[in-house]
Tab-separated table of C-alpha atoms in Angstrom:
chain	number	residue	atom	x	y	z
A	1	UNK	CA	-19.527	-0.947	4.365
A	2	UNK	CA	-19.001	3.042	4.576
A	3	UNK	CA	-15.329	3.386	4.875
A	4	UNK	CA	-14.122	4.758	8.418
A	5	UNK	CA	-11.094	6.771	7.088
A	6	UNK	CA	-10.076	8.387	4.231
A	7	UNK	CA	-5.924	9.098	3.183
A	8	UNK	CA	-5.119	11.266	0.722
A	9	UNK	CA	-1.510	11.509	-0.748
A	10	UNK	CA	0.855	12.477	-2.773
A	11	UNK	CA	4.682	13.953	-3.213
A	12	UNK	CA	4.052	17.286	-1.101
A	13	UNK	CA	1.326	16.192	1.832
A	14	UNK	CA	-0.864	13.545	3.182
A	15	UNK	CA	-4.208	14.097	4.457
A	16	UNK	CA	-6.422	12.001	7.283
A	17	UNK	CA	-9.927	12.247	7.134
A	18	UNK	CA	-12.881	10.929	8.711
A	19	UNK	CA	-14.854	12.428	5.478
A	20	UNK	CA	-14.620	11.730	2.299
A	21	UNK	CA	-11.204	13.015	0.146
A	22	UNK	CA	-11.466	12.577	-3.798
A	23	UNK	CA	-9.060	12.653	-7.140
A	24	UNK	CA	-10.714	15.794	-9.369
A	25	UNK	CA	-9.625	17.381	-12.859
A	26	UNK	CA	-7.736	14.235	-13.702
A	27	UNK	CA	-6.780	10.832	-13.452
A	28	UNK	CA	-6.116	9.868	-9.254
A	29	UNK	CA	-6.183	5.966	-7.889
A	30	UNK	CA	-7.886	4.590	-5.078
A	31	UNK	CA	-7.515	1.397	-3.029
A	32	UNK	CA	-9.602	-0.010	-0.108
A	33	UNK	CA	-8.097	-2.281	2.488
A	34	UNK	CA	-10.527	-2.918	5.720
A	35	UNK	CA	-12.211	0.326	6.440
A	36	UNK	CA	-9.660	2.753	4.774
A	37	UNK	CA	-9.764	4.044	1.376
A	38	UNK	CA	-6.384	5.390	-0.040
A	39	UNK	CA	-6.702	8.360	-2.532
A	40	UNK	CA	-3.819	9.341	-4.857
A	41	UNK	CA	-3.409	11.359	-7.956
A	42	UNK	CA	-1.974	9.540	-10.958
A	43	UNK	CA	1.589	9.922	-11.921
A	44	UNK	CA	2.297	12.468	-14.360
A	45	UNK	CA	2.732	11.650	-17.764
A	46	UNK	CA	3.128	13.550	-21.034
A	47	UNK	CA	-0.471	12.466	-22.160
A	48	UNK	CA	0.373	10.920	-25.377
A	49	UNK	CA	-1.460	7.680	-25.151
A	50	UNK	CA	-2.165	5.935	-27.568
A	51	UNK	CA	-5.593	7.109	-29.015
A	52	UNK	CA	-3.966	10.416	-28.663
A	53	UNK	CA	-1.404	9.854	-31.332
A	54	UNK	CA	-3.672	8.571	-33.188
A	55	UNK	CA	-5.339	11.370	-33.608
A	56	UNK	CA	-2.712	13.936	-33.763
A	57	UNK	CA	-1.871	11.736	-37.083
A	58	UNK	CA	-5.714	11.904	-38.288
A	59	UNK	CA	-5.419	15.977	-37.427
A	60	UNK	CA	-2.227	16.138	-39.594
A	61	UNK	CA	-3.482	14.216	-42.304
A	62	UNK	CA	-6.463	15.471	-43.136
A	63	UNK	CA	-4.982	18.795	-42.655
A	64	UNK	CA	-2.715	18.315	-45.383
A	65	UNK	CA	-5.108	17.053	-47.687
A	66	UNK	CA	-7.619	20.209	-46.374
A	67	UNK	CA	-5.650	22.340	-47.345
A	68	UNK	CA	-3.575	21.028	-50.505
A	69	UNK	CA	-7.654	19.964	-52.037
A	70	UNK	CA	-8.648	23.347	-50.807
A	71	UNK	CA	-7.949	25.239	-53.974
A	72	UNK	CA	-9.710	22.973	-56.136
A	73	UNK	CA	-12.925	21.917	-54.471
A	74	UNK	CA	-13.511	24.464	-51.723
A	75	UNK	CA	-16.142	22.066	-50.263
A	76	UNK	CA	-13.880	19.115	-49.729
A	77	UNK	CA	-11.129	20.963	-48.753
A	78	UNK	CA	-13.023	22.858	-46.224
A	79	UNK	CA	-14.528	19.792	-44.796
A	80	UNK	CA	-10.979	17.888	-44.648
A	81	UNK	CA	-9.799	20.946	-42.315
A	82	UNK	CA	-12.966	20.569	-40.302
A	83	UNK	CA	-12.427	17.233	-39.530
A	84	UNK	CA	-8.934	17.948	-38.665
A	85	UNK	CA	-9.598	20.689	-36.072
A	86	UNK	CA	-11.983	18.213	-34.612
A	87	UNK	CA	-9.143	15.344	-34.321
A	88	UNK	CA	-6.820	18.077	-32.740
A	89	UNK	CA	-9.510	18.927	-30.509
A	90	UNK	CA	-9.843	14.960	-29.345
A	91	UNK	CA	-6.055	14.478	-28.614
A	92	UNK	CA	-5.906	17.513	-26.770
A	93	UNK	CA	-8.956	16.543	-24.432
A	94	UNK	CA	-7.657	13.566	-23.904
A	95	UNK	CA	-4.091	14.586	-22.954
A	96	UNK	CA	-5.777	17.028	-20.462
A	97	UNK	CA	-7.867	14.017	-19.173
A	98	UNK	CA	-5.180	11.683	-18.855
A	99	UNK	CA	-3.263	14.637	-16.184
A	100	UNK	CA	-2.906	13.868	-12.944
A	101	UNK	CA	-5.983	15.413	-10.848
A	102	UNK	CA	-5.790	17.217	-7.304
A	103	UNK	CA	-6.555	15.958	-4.145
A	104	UNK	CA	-9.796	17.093	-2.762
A	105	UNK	CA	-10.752	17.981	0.814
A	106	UNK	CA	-13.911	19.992	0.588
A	107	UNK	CA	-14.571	19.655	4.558
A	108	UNK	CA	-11.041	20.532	5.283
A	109	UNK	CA	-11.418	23.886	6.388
A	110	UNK	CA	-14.997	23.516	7.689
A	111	UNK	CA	-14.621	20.834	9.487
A	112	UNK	CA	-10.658	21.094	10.968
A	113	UNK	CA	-11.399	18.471	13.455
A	114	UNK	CA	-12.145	15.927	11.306
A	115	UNK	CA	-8.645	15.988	9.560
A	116	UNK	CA	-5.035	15.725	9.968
A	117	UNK	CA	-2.694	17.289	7.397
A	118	UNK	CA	0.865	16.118	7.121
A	119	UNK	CA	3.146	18.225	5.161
A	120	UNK	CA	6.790	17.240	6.891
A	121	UNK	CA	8.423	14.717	5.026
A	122	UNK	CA	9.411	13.096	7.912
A	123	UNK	CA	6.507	12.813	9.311
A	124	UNK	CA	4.590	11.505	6.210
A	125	UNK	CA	7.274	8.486	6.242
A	126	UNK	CA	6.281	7.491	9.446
A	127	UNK	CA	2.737	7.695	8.792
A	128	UNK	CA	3.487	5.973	5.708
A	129	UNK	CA	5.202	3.095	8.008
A	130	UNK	CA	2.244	3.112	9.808
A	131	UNK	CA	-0.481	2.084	6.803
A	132	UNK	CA	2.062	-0.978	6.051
A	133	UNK	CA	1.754	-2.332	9.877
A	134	UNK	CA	-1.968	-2.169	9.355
A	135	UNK	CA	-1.914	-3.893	6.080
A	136	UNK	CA	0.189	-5.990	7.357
A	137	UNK	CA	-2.853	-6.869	9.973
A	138	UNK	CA	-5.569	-6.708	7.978
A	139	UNK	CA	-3.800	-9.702	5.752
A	140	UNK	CA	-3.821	-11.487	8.862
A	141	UNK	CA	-7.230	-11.681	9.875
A	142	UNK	CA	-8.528	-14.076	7.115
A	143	UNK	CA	-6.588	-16.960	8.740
A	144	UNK	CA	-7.467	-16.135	12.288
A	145	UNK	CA	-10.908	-16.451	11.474
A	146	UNK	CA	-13.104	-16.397	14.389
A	147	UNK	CA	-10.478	-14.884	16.931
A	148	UNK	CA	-11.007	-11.863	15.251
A	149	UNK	CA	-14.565	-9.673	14.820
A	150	UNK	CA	-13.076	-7.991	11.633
A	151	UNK	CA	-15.846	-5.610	11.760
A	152	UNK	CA	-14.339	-3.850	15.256
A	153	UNK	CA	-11.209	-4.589	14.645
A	154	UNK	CA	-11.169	-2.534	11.353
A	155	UNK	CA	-13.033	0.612	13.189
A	156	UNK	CA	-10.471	0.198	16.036
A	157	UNK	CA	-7.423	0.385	13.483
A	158	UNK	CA	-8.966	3.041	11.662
A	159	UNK	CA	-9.070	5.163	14.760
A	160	UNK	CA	-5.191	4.296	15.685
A	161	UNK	CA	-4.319	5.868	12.834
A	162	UNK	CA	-6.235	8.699	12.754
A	163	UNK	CA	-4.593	8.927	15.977
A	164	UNK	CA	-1.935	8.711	15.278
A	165	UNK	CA	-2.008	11.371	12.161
A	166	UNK	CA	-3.107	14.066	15.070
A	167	UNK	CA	-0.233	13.672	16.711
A	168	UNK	CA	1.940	13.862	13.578
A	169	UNK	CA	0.335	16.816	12.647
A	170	UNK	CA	0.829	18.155	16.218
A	171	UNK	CA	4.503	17.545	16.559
A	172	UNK	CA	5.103	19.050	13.000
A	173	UNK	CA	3.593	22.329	14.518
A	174	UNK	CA	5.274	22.618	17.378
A	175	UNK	CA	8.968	21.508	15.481
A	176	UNK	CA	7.921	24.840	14.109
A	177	UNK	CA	7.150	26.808	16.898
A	178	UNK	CA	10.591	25.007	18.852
A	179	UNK	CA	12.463	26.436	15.881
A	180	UNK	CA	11.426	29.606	15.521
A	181	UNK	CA	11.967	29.753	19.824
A	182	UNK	CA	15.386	28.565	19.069
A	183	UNK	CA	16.497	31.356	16.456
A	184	UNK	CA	15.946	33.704	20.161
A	185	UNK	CA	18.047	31.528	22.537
A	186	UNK	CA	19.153	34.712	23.942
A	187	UNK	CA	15.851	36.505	24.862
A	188	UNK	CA	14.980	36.406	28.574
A	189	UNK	CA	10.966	36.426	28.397
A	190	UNK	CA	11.167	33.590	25.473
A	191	UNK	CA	12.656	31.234	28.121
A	192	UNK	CA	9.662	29.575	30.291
A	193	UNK	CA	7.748	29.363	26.140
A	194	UNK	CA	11.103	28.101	24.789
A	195	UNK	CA	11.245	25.396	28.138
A	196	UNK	CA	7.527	24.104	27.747
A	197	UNK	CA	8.003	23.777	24.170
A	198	UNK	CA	10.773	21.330	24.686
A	199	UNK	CA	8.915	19.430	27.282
A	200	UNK	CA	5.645	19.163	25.205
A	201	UNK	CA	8.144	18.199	21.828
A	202	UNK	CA	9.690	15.418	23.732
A	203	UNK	CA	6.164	14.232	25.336
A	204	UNK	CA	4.994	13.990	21.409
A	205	UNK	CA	7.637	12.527	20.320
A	206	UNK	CA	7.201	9.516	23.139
A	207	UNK	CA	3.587	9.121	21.811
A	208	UNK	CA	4.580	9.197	17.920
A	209	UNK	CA	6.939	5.966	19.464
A	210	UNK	CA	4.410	4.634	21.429
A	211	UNK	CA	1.825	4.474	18.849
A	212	UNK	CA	3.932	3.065	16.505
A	213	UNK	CA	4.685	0.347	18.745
A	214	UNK	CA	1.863	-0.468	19.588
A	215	UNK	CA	0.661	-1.128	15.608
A	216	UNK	CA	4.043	-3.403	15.232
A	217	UNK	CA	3.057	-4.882	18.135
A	218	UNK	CA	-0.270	-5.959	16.867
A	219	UNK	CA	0.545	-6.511	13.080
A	220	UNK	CA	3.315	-9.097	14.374
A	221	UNK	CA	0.866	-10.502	17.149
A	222	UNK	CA	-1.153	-11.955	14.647
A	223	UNK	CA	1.274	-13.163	12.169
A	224	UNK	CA	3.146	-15.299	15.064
A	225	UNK	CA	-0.080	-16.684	16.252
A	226	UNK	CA	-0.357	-17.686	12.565
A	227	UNK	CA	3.050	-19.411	12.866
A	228	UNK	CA	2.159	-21.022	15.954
A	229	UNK	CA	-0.798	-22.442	14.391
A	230	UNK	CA	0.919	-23.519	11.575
A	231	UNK	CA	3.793	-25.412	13.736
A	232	UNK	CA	0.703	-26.676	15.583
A	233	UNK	CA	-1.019	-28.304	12.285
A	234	UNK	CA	2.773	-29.928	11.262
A	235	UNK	CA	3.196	-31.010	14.637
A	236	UNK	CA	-0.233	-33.059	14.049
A	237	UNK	CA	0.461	-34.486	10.783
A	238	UNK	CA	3.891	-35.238	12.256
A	239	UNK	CA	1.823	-37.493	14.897
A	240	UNK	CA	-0.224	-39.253	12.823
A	241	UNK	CA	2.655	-40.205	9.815
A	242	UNK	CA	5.016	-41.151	12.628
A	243	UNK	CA	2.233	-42.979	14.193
A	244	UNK	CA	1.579	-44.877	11.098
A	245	UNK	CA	5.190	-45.585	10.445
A	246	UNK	CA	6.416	-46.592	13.247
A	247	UNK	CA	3.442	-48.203	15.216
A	248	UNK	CA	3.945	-51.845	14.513
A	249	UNK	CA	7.209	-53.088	12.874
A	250	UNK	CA	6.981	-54.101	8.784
A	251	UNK	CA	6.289	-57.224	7.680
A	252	UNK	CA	9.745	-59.131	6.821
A	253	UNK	CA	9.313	-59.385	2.873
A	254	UNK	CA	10.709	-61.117	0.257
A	255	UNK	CA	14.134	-59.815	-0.829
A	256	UNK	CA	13.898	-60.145	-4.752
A	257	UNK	CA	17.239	-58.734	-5.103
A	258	UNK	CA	18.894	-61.191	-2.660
A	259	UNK	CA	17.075	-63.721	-4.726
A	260	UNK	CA	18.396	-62.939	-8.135
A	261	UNK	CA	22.134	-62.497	-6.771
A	262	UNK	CA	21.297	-66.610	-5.429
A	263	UNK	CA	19.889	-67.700	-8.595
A	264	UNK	CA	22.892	-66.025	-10.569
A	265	UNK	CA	25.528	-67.311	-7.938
A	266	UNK	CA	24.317	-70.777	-8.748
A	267	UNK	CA	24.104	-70.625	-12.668
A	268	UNK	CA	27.573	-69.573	-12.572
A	269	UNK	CA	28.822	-72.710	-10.133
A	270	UNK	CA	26.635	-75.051	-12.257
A	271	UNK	CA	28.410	-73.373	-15.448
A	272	UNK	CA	32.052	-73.974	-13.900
A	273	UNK	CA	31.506	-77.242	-12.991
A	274	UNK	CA	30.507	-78.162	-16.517
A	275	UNK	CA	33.487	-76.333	-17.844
């Protein structure tokens, strides 16, 4: 199935996308969970794996021997450094490989509408709060089963959060604009701008709430109808073990205990009396 949103990510911004976002000129991650596709760079590392010490020993060696043998036999010693440079070469395009790669938005600026970009860290948490109530859903609709059609549901969360990264990305902007308003409190004709700004901040801000809300809401509306059925199935096997315990009283059986206590009670009066 095409994937219905893209999220790109990593220390400095997050980006929402309706079109495809991609990892390039270096290693990046991805990880699907119902229609969304999560896109990070790798972590940075130093690039010495491995192979790539490897050869950085092979390049030192042979170099070494190149160029101690390269007096005598110009030949070997000449092909000893070749093989060298070559090992250099390898360790060095693999440590540039094994970078972590850029996130890529190639639509971004041709197609504004059809992303959200969240810089503000603040913001990015949230958003970040948001993709763990969904996955928190999505793990929920494999035991629901047919109370669910996974296919709309996953469209439908898709678009909350694409939603929802809109009106991240519009609050962010107009924090911005509120600020820069605020640093001229005192000018007259900044006022009625400086008023609506507020209003409109505060109106995002319910929304942002709202939204969230509403994504808790679901994510723990299916978990506690899990629950429920789950108190529902113990309930049943409750029944029926109770039912088959406690239906008709046991049969009176034979006490072997009792009977060994007798038996040894009445070797030890038959050994008194013949003492």
């Amino acid at each position: 199935m095409v994937p219905s949103l893209y999220v790109a990510h990593d220390d400095e911004l997050v980006i929402v996308s309706r079109l495809p976002l991609e990892v390039i000129g270096g290693q990046g991650h991805e990880f699907g969970w119902g229609s969304v596709v999560e896109v990070t760079p790798a972590e940075q590392s130093d690039g010495r794996g491995p192979l790539s010490g490897v050869l950085y020993s092979l390049a030192i060696v042979f170099g070494l021997m190149g160029a101690l043998l390269l007096f005598a036999d110009v030949f070997v010693g000449s092909f000893l450094l070749l093989v060298a440079a070559a090992a250099a070469g390898g360790a060095l395009l693999y440590g540039m490989r094994q970078r972590p790669g850029l996130i890529s938005a190639p639509h971004l600026a041709s197609d504004r509408d059809q992303h959200h970009l969240i810089v503000d860290e603040q913001d990015r948490q949230v958003f970040s709060d948001a993709i763990d109530l969904c996955q928190r859903t999505t793990e929920t609709w494999p035991q629901l089963g047919a109370l669910v059609d996974v296919p709309i549901a996953e469209r439908q969360l898709a678009q909350a959060l694409f939603d929802l990264a809109g009106a991240l990305e519009r609050r962010q902007e107009l924090r911005e604009l509120h600020g820069e308003l605020a640093e001229h409190d005192g000018a007259f004709e900044l006022a009625p701008r400086m008023a609506r700004a507020t209003e409109a901040l505060a109106e995002l801000e319910d929304e942002v709430t709202r939204r969230l809300a509403t994504l808790n809401a679901v994510a723990v509306a299916g978990e506690e109808l899990i629950r429920d059925q789950r108190i529902d199935e113990l309930g049943r096997e409750a029944d029926e073990t109770l039912a088959r315990l406690t239906s008709a009283p046991p049969a009176i059986a034979p006490d072997a205990g009792s009977e060994l206590a007798e038996r040894t009670e009445a070797v030890l009066r038959a050994y008194r009396e013949l003492t």
